[in-house]
mmCIF file of N, CA and C in Angstrom:
data_model
loop_
_atom_site.group_PDB
_atom_site.id
_atom_site.type_symbol
_atom_site.label_atom_id
_atom_site.label_comp_id
_atom_site.label_asym_id
_atom_site.label_seq_id
_atom_site.Cartn_x
_atom_site.Cartn_y
_atom_site.Cartn_z
ATOM 1 N N ARG A 629 34.053 -14.775 14.760
ATOM 2 C CA ARG A 629 33.549 -15.134 13.180
ATOM 3 C C ARG A 629 34.762 -14.577 12.373
ATOM 4 N N ALA A 630 35.731 -13.530 13.345
ATOM 5 C CA ALA A 630 37.188 -13.398 11.854
ATOM 6 C C ALA A 630 38.057 -14.237 12.250
ATOM 7 N N LEU A 631 38.123 -14.671 13.480
ATOM 8 C CA LEU A 631 39.156 -16.250 13.293
ATOM 9 C C LEU A 631 39.056 -17.133 12.517
ATOM 10 N N MET A 632 37.421 -17.635 12.243
ATOM 11 C CA MET A 632 37.161 -18.246 10.841
ATOM 12 C C MET A 632 37.514 -17.878 9.828
ATOM 13 N N THR A 633 36.807 -16.862 9.576
ATOM 14 C CA THR A 633 37.317 -15.774 7.756
ATOM 15 C C THR A 633 38.239 -15.218 7.922
ATOM 16 N N GLY A 634 39.099 -14.967 8.411
ATOM 17 C CA GLY A 634 40.467 -14.113 8.035
ATOM 18 C C GLY A 634 39.894 -12.781 8.318
ATOM 19 N N ARG A 635 38.786 -12.568 8.228
ATOM 20 C CA ARG A 635 38.301 -11.232 7.855
ATOM 21 C C ARG A 635 37.979 -10.217 9.174
ATOM 22 N N VAL A 636 38.831 -9.258 8.782
ATOM 23 C CA VAL A 636 38.175 -8.444 10.433
ATOM 24 C C VAL A 636 37.806 -6.760 9.996
ATOM 25 N N VAL A 637 36.575 -6.312 10.450
ATOM 26 C CA VAL A 637 36.129 -4.776 10.677
ATOM 27 C C VAL A 637 36.737 -4.461 12.220
ATOM 28 N N PRO A 638 37.359 -3.333 11.623
ATOM 29 C CA PRO A 638 37.779 -2.850 12.863
ATOM 30 C C PRO A 638 36.266 -1.949 13.945
ATOM 31 N N ARG A 639 36.512 -2.522 14.941
ATOM 32 C CA ARG A 639 35.248 -1.861 16.080
ATOM 33 C C ARG A 639 35.011 -0.316 15.535
ATOM 34 N N ALA A 640 36.019 0.265 14.925
ATOM 35 C CA ALA A 640 35.132 2.190 15.465
ATOM 36 C C ALA A 640 34.593 1.546 13.785
ATOM 37 N N THR A 641 34.612 0.744 12.854
ATOM 38 C CA THR A 641 34.053 1.341 11.629
ATOM 39 C C THR A 641 32.233 0.663 12.316
ATOM 40 N N LEU A 642 32.448 -0.484 12.767
ATOM 41 C CA LEU A 642 31.004 -1.297 13.338
ATOM 42 C C LEU A 642 30.222 -0.272 14.434
ATOM 43 N N GLU A 643 30.767 0.154 15.103
ATOM 44 C CA GLU A 643 30.391 1.471 15.817
ATOM 45 C C GLU A 643 29.816 2.276 14.972
ATOM 46 N N MET A 644 30.355 2.513 13.938
ATOM 47 C CA MET A 644 29.866 4.136 13.387
ATOM 48 C C MET A 644 28.977 3.660 12.511
ATOM 49 N N ALA A 645 29.202 2.154 11.726
ATOM 50 C CA ALA A 645 27.877 1.775 11.668
ATOM 51 C C ALA A 645 26.231 1.547 12.075
ATOM 52 N N LEU A 646 26.394 1.061 12.985
ATOM 53 C CA LEU A 646 25.581 0.840 14.371
ATOM 54 C C LEU A 646 24.563 2.507 14.726
ATOM 55 N N GLU A 647 25.699 3.245 14.699
ATOM 56 C CA GLU A 647 24.820 4.565 14.864
ATOM 57 C C GLU A 647 24.697 5.333 13.426
ATOM 58 N N GLN A 648 24.896 4.782 12.531
ATOM 59 C CA GLN A 648 24.858 5.816 11.240
ATOM 60 C C GLN A 648 23.879 5.086 10.535
ATOM 61 N N VAL A 649 23.100 3.942 10.826
ATOM 62 C CA VAL A 649 21.861 3.365 10.142
ATOM 63 C C VAL A 649 20.733 4.040 10.798
ATOM 64 N N PRO A 650 20.139 3.970 11.902
ATOM 65 C CA PRO A 650 19.016 4.934 12.286
ATOM 66 C C PRO A 650 19.177 6.115 11.760
ATOM 67 N N ARG A 651 19.992 7.281 12.006
ATOM 68 C CA ARG A 651 20.212 8.329 11.141
ATOM 69 C C ARG A 651 19.733 8.533 9.734
ATOM 70 N N SER A 652 20.178 7.245 8.940
ATOM 71 C CA SER A 652 19.847 7.486 7.558
ATOM 72 C C SER A 652 18.231 6.974 7.469
ATOM 73 N N VAL A 653 18.295 6.134 8.228
ATOM 74 C CA VAL A 653 16.434 5.613 8.139
ATOM 75 C C VAL A 653 15.443 6.577 7.915
ATOM 76 N N GLN A 654 16.171 7.210 9.577
ATOM 77 C CA GLN A 654 15.208 8.322 9.560
ATOM 78 C C GLN A 654 15.202 9.717 8.433
ATOM 79 N N ILE A 655 16.189 9.957 7.749
ATOM 80 C CA ILE A 655 16.204 10.730 6.634
ATOM 81 C C ILE A 655 15.860 10.122 5.192
ATOM 82 N N LEU A 656 15.011 8.985 5.030
ATOM 83 C CA LEU A 656 14.904 8.387 3.774
ATOM 84 C C LEU A 656 13.846 7.813 3.923
ATOM 85 N N LYS A 657 12.901 7.078 5.077
ATOM 86 C CA LYS A 657 11.891 7.166 5.035
ATOM 87 C C LYS A 657 10.683 7.731 5.123
ATOM 88 N N ASP A 658 10.440 8.799 4.283
ATOM 89 C CA ASP A 658 9.674 9.133 3.873
ATOM 90 C C ASP A 658 9.769 9.392 2.697
ATOM 91 N N LEU A 659 10.848 9.155 1.984
ATOM 92 C CA LEU A 659 11.114 9.243 0.453
ATOM 93 C C LEU A 659 10.716 7.582 -0.110
ATOM 94 N N VAL A 660 9.986 6.962 0.382
ATOM 95 C CA VAL A 660 10.003 5.401 0.111
ATOM 96 C C VAL A 660 8.341 4.868 -0.118
ATOM 97 N N ASP A 661 7.960 3.952 -0.949
ATOM 98 C CA ASP A 661 6.867 3.516 -0.558
ATOM 99 C C ASP A 661 6.399 2.989 0.578
ATOM 100 N N TYR A 662 7.046 2.466 1.352
ATOM 101 C CA TYR A 662 6.713 1.743 2.353
ATOM 102 C C TYR A 662 8.034 1.571 3.188
ATOM 103 N N HIS A 663 7.793 2.006 4.724
ATOM 104 C CA HIS A 663 8.885 1.752 5.947
ATOM 105 C C HIS A 663 7.931 1.034 7.304
ATOM 106 N N CYS A 664 8.896 0.283 7.463
ATOM 107 C CA CYS A 664 8.354 -0.196 8.867
ATOM 108 C C CYS A 664 10.033 -0.792 9.601
ATOM 109 N N GLU A 665 9.489 -0.727 10.934
ATOM 110 C CA GLU A 665 11.155 -1.108 11.761
ATOM 111 C C GLU A 665 9.861 -2.542 12.447
ATOM 112 N N LEU A 666 11.148 -3.562 12.463
ATOM 113 C CA LEU A 666 11.123 -4.980 13.258
ATOM 114 C C LEU A 666 12.065 -4.458 14.057
ATOM 115 N N ASN A 667 11.864 -5.948 15.793
ATOM 116 C CA ASN A 667 12.705 -5.485 16.434
ATOM 117 C C ASN A 667 12.642 -7.420 16.744
ATOM 118 N N ASN A 668 14.123 -7.457 16.224
ATOM 119 C CA ASN A 668 14.098 -9.215 16.404
ATOM 120 C C ASN A 668 15.103 -9.286 17.589
ATOM 121 N N ALA A 669 14.474 -9.002 18.570
ATOM 122 C CA ALA A 669 15.637 -9.463 19.478
ATOM 123 C C ALA A 669 16.155 -11.066 19.765
ATOM 124 N N PRO A 670 17.780 -10.654 20.000
ATOM 125 C CA PRO A 670 17.685 -12.012 20.104
ATOM 126 C C PRO A 670 17.119 -13.268 21.058
ATOM 127 N N LYS A 671 16.537 -12.827 22.563
ATOM 128 C CA LYS A 671 15.920 -13.620 23.447
ATOM 129 C C LYS A 671 14.298 -13.591 23.207
ATOM 130 N N ALA A 672 13.708 -12.829 22.673
ATOM 131 C CA ALA A 672 12.467 -12.526 22.232
ATOM 132 C C ALA A 672 11.615 -13.719 21.482
ATOM 133 N N PRO A 673 10.231 -13.892 21.475
ATOM 134 C CA PRO A 673 10.174 -15.326 21.370
ATOM 135 C C PRO A 673 9.144 -14.972 20.281
ATOM 136 N N ASP A 674 9.453 -13.894 19.162
ATOM 137 C CA ASP A 674 9.041 -13.914 18.298
ATOM 138 C C ASP A 674 9.268 -12.413 17.393
ATOM 139 N N ILE A 675 9.489 -12.297 16.181
ATOM 140 C CA ILE A 675 9.503 -10.650 16.138
ATOM 141 C C ILE A 675 8.485 -10.035 16.107
ATOM 142 N N GLU A 676 8.916 -8.661 16.622
ATOM 143 C CA GLU A 676 7.756 -7.657 16.834
ATOM 144 C C GLU A 676 7.587 -6.704 15.387
ATOM 145 N N LEU A 677 6.462 -5.766 15.231
ATOM 146 C CA LEU A 677 6.507 -5.139 13.960
ATOM 147 C C LEU A 677 5.840 -4.222 15.167
ATOM 148 N N VAL A 678 6.899 -2.957 14.994
ATOM 149 C CA VAL A 678 7.041 -1.857 15.713
ATOM 150 C C VAL A 678 6.296 -1.067 15.105
ATOM 151 N N VAL A 679 7.080 -0.580 14.243
ATOM 152 C CA VAL A 679 6.588 0.822 13.517
ATOM 153 C C VAL A 679 6.669 0.588 12.061
ATOM 154 N N THR A 680 4.918 1.406 11.471
ATOM 155 C CA THR A 680 5.097 0.821 9.992
ATOM 156 C C THR A 680 4.833 2.551 9.485
ATOM 157 N N GLY A 681 4.807 2.451 8.377
ATOM 158 C CA GLY A 681 4.728 4.173 7.850
ATOM 159 C C GLY A 681 2.936 4.716 8.447
ATOM 160 N N SER A 682 2.305 5.851 7.602
ATOM 161 C CA SER A 682 1.501 6.149 8.123
ATOM 162 C C SER A 682 0.317 5.547 8.120
ATOM 163 N N ASP A 683 0.095 4.120 7.372
ATOM 164 C CA ASP A 683 -1.094 3.551 7.211
ATOM 165 C C ASP A 683 -0.162 2.345 8.300
ATOM 166 N N ASP A 684 -0.935 2.571 9.335
ATOM 167 C CA ASP A 684 -0.443 1.146 10.965
ATOM 168 C C ASP A 684 -1.664 -0.132 10.452
ATOM 169 N N GLY A 685 -1.730 -0.991 9.727
ATOM 170 C CA GLY A 685 -2.326 -1.660 9.514
ATOM 171 C C GLY A 685 -1.722 -3.149 9.977
ATOM 172 N N GLY A 686 -0.185 -3.076 10.106
ATOM 173 C CA GLY A 686 -0.007 -4.245 11.128
ATOM 174 C C GLY A 686 0.928 -4.650 10.286
ATOM 175 N N TRP A 687 1.029 -6.179 10.857
ATOM 176 C CA TRP A 687 1.233 -7.281 9.828
ATOM 177 C C TRP A 687 0.530 -7.538 8.565
ATOM 178 N N GLN A 688 -0.888 -7.253 8.681
ATOM 179 C CA GLN A 688 -1.358 -7.755 7.455
ATOM 180 C C GLN A 688 -0.727 -6.323 6.442
ATOM 181 N N THR A 689 -0.842 -5.235 6.343
ATOM 182 C CA THR A 689 -0.207 -4.494 5.828
ATOM 183 C C THR A 689 1.469 -4.685 5.478
ATOM 184 N N PHE A 690 2.161 -5.409 6.171
ATOM 185 C CA PHE A 690 3.532 -5.636 6.124
ATOM 186 C C PHE A 690 3.466 -7.012 5.309
ATOM 187 N N GLU A 691 2.405 -7.703 4.941
ATOM 188 C CA GLU A 691 2.300 -8.768 4.421
ATOM 189 C C GLU A 691 1.888 -8.556 2.758
ATOM 190 N N GLN A 692 1.127 -7.867 2.828
ATOM 191 C CA GLN A 692 0.567 -7.058 1.239
ATOM 192 C C GLN A 692 2.076 -6.426 0.439
ATOM 193 N N GLN A 693 2.652 -6.027 1.171
ATOM 194 C CA GLN A 693 3.619 -5.176 0.634
ATOM 195 C C GLN A 693 4.896 -6.327 -0.078
ATOM 196 N N TRP A 694 4.644 -7.619 0.373
ATOM 197 C CA TRP A 694 5.738 -8.909 -0.158
ATOM 198 C C TRP A 694 4.600 -9.466 -0.763
ATOM 199 N N ILE A 695 2.928 -9.092 -1.779
ATOM 200 C CA ILE A 695 2.294 -10.381 -2.279
ATOM 201 C C ILE A 695 3.667 -10.242 -3.860
ATOM 202 N N GLN A 696 3.817 -11.521 -4.009
ATOM 203 C CA GLN A 696 4.199 -11.153 -5.355
ATOM 204 C C GLN A 696 3.407 -11.860 -6.271
ATOM 205 N N THR A 697 3.167 -11.551 -7.349
ATOM 206 C CA THR A 697 2.466 -11.660 -8.603
ATOM 207 C C THR A 697 3.412 -12.016 -9.712
ATOM 208 N N CYS A 698 2.494 -13.519 -10.356
ATOM 209 C CA CYS A 698 3.271 -14.107 -11.810
ATOM 210 C C CYS A 698 2.525 -13.749 -13.184
ATOM 211 N N ALA A 699 2.875 -12.742 -14.005
ATOM 212 C CA ALA A 699 2.018 -12.960 -15.242
ATOM 213 C C ALA A 699 1.660 -14.126 -15.956
ATOM 214 N N TRP A 700 2.851 -15.179 -15.830
ATOM 215 C CA TRP A 700 2.248 -16.057 -16.130
ATOM 216 C C TRP A 700 1.944 -17.806 -15.235
ATOM 217 N N VAL A 701 1.057 -18.364 -15.483
ATOM 218 C CA VAL A 701 0.423 -19.229 -14.660
ATOM 219 C C VAL A 701 0.779 -20.455 -15.286
ATOM 220 N N PRO A 702 1.336 -21.584 -14.621
ATOM 221 C CA PRO A 702 1.714 -23.101 -15.304
ATOM 222 C C PRO A 702 0.812 -23.505 -16.114
ATOM 223 N N SER A 703 -0.124 -23.556 -15.478
ATOM 224 C CA SER A 703 -1.509 -24.052 -15.892
ATOM 225 C C SER A 703 -2.137 -24.102 -16.863
ATOM 226 N N ARG A 704 -1.938 -22.631 -17.528
ATOM 227 C CA ARG A 704 -2.911 -21.798 -18.098
ATOM 228 C C ARG A 704 -2.265 -22.441 -19.542
ATOM 229 N N ARG A 705 -3.170 -21.764 -20.592
ATOM 230 C CA ARG A 705 -2.424 -21.977 -21.980
ATOM 231 C C ARG A 705 -1.672 -20.725 -22.397
ATOM 232 N N LYS A 706 -0.416 -20.698 -23.541
ATOM 233 C CA LYS A 706 0.045 -19.919 -23.397
ATOM 234 C C LYS A 706 -0.348 -19.026 -24.808
ATOM 235 N N PHE A 707 0.389 -18.280 -25.107
ATOM 236 C CA PHE A 707 -0.609 -16.912 -25.825
ATOM 237 C C PHE A 707 0.473 -16.534 -27.022
ATOM 238 N N LEU A 708 0.655 -16.695 -28.009
ATOM 239 C CA LEU A 708 1.543 -16.382 -28.977
ATOM 240 C C LEU A 708 1.127 -14.858 -29.582
ATOM 241 N N ARG A 709 2.069 -13.899 -29.403
ATOM 242 C CA ARG A 709 1.736 -12.305 -30.335
ATOM 243 C C ARG A 709 2.524 -12.349 -31.154
ATOM 244 N N SER A 710 1.752 -11.487 -31.975
ATOM 245 C CA SER A 710 2.897 -11.079 -32.918
ATOM 246 C C SER A 710 1.854 -10.085 -33.448
ATOM 247 N N SER A 711 2.815 -9.153 -34.225
ATOM 248 C CA SER A 711 1.976 -7.775 -34.968
ATOM 249 C C SER A 711 2.788 -7.745 -36.471
ATOM 250 N N LYS A 712 1.866 -7.262 -36.849
ATOM 251 C CA LYS A 712 2.320 -6.457 -38.520
ATOM 252 C C LYS A 712 2.172 -5.110 -39.208
ATOM 253 N N LYS A 713 2.309 -4.839 -39.842
ATOM 254 C CA LYS A 713 1.987 -3.421 -40.543
ATOM 255 C C LYS A 713 0.698 -3.975 -41.723
ATOM 256 N N ASN A 714 0.039 -2.962 -41.625
ATOM 257 C CA ASN A 714 -1.094 -3.385 -42.550
ATOM 258 C C ASN A 714 -0.631 -2.789 -43.810
ATOM 259 N N ALA A 715 -0.513 -3.335 -45.077
ATOM 260 C CA ALA A 715 0.358 -2.582 -46.326
ATOM 261 C C ALA A 715 -0.458 -1.680 -46.224
ATOM 262 N N GLY A 716 -1.914 -1.186 -46.119
ATOM 263 C CA GLY A 716 -2.361 -0.521 -46.826
ATOM 264 C C GLY A 716 -2.497 1.198 -45.732
ATOM 265 N N SER A 717 -2.836 0.819 -45.102
ATOM 266 C CA SER A 717 -2.504 1.982 -43.817
ATOM 267 C C SER A 717 -1.068 2.343 -42.814
ATOM 268 N N GLY A 718 -0.316 1.222 -42.550
ATOM 269 C CA GLY A 718 0.448 1.240 -42.556
ATOM 270 C C GLY A 718 0.750 1.050 -40.549
ATOM 271 N N GLU A 719 -1.136 0.409 -40.489
ATOM 272 C CA GLU A 719 -1.066 0.187 -38.444
ATOM 273 C C GLU A 719 -1.059 -1.033 -38.266
ATOM 274 N N LYS A 720 -0.248 -1.028 -37.047
ATOM 275 C CA LYS A 720 0.047 -2.279 -36.570
ATOM 276 C C LYS A 720 -0.902 -3.109 -35.991
ATOM 277 N N LEU A 721 -1.129 -4.057 -36.813
ATOM 278 C CA LEU A 721 -2.004 -5.430 -36.657
ATOM 279 C C LEU A 721 -1.006 -6.005 -35.069
ATOM 280 N N LEU A 722 -2.481 -6.623 -34.178
ATOM 281 C CA LEU A 722 -2.033 -7.252 -33.414
ATOM 282 C C LEU A 722 -2.132 -8.863 -33.408
ATOM 283 N N SER A 723 -1.995 -9.697 -33.564
ATOM 284 C CA SER A 723 -2.392 -11.392 -33.441
ATOM 285 C C SER A 723 -2.070 -11.818 -32.249
ATOM 286 N N VAL A 724 -3.506 -12.633 -31.647
ATOM 287 C CA VAL A 724 -3.084 -13.034 -30.643
ATOM 288 C C VAL A 724 -3.525 -15.013 -30.790
ATOM 289 N N GLU A 725 -2.902 -15.867 -30.329
ATOM 290 C CA GLU A 725 -3.699 -16.628 -30.583
ATOM 291 C C GLU A 725 -2.942 -18.114 -29.644
ATOM 292 N N ALA A 726 -3.940 -18.858 -28.985
ATOM 293 C CA ALA A 726 -3.338 -19.568 -27.716
ATOM 294 C C ALA A 726 -3.027 -20.864 -28.363
ATOM 295 N N ILE A 727 -1.683 -21.231 -27.501
ATOM 296 C CA ILE A 727 -1.318 -22.348 -28.026
ATOM 297 C C ILE A 727 -1.531 -23.405 -26.785
ATOM 298 N N ASN A 728 -1.561 -24.724 -27.302
ATOM 299 C CA ASN A 728 -1.441 -25.178 -25.873
ATOM 300 C C ASN A 728 -0.420 -26.048 -26.025
ATOM 301 N N ALA A 729 -0.442 -26.164 -24.287
ATOM 302 C CA ALA A 729 1.040 -26.061 -23.679
ATOM 303 C C ALA A 729 0.716 -27.246 -23.254
#
């Protein structure tokens, strides 16, 4: 790759990184919400989930960590929110109205 890109990373730097990453993971894994290790060996038939944190729910727990939610669903109506202060009491009033999109 270095021949193609012209960028070379010294071998000592690569070896240092390969040694340091597992040490860093050991130190930091207890400070995160979720930790797992994957075995992505070149000749393995599939990726293997080797270690998960304290909750060993396997792939199901892994998948739940990556579920994304969206506050806006395209097929639903949009809502317009506005607020203004009540002149008499100074309280903030919230007004919500549906907009047909």
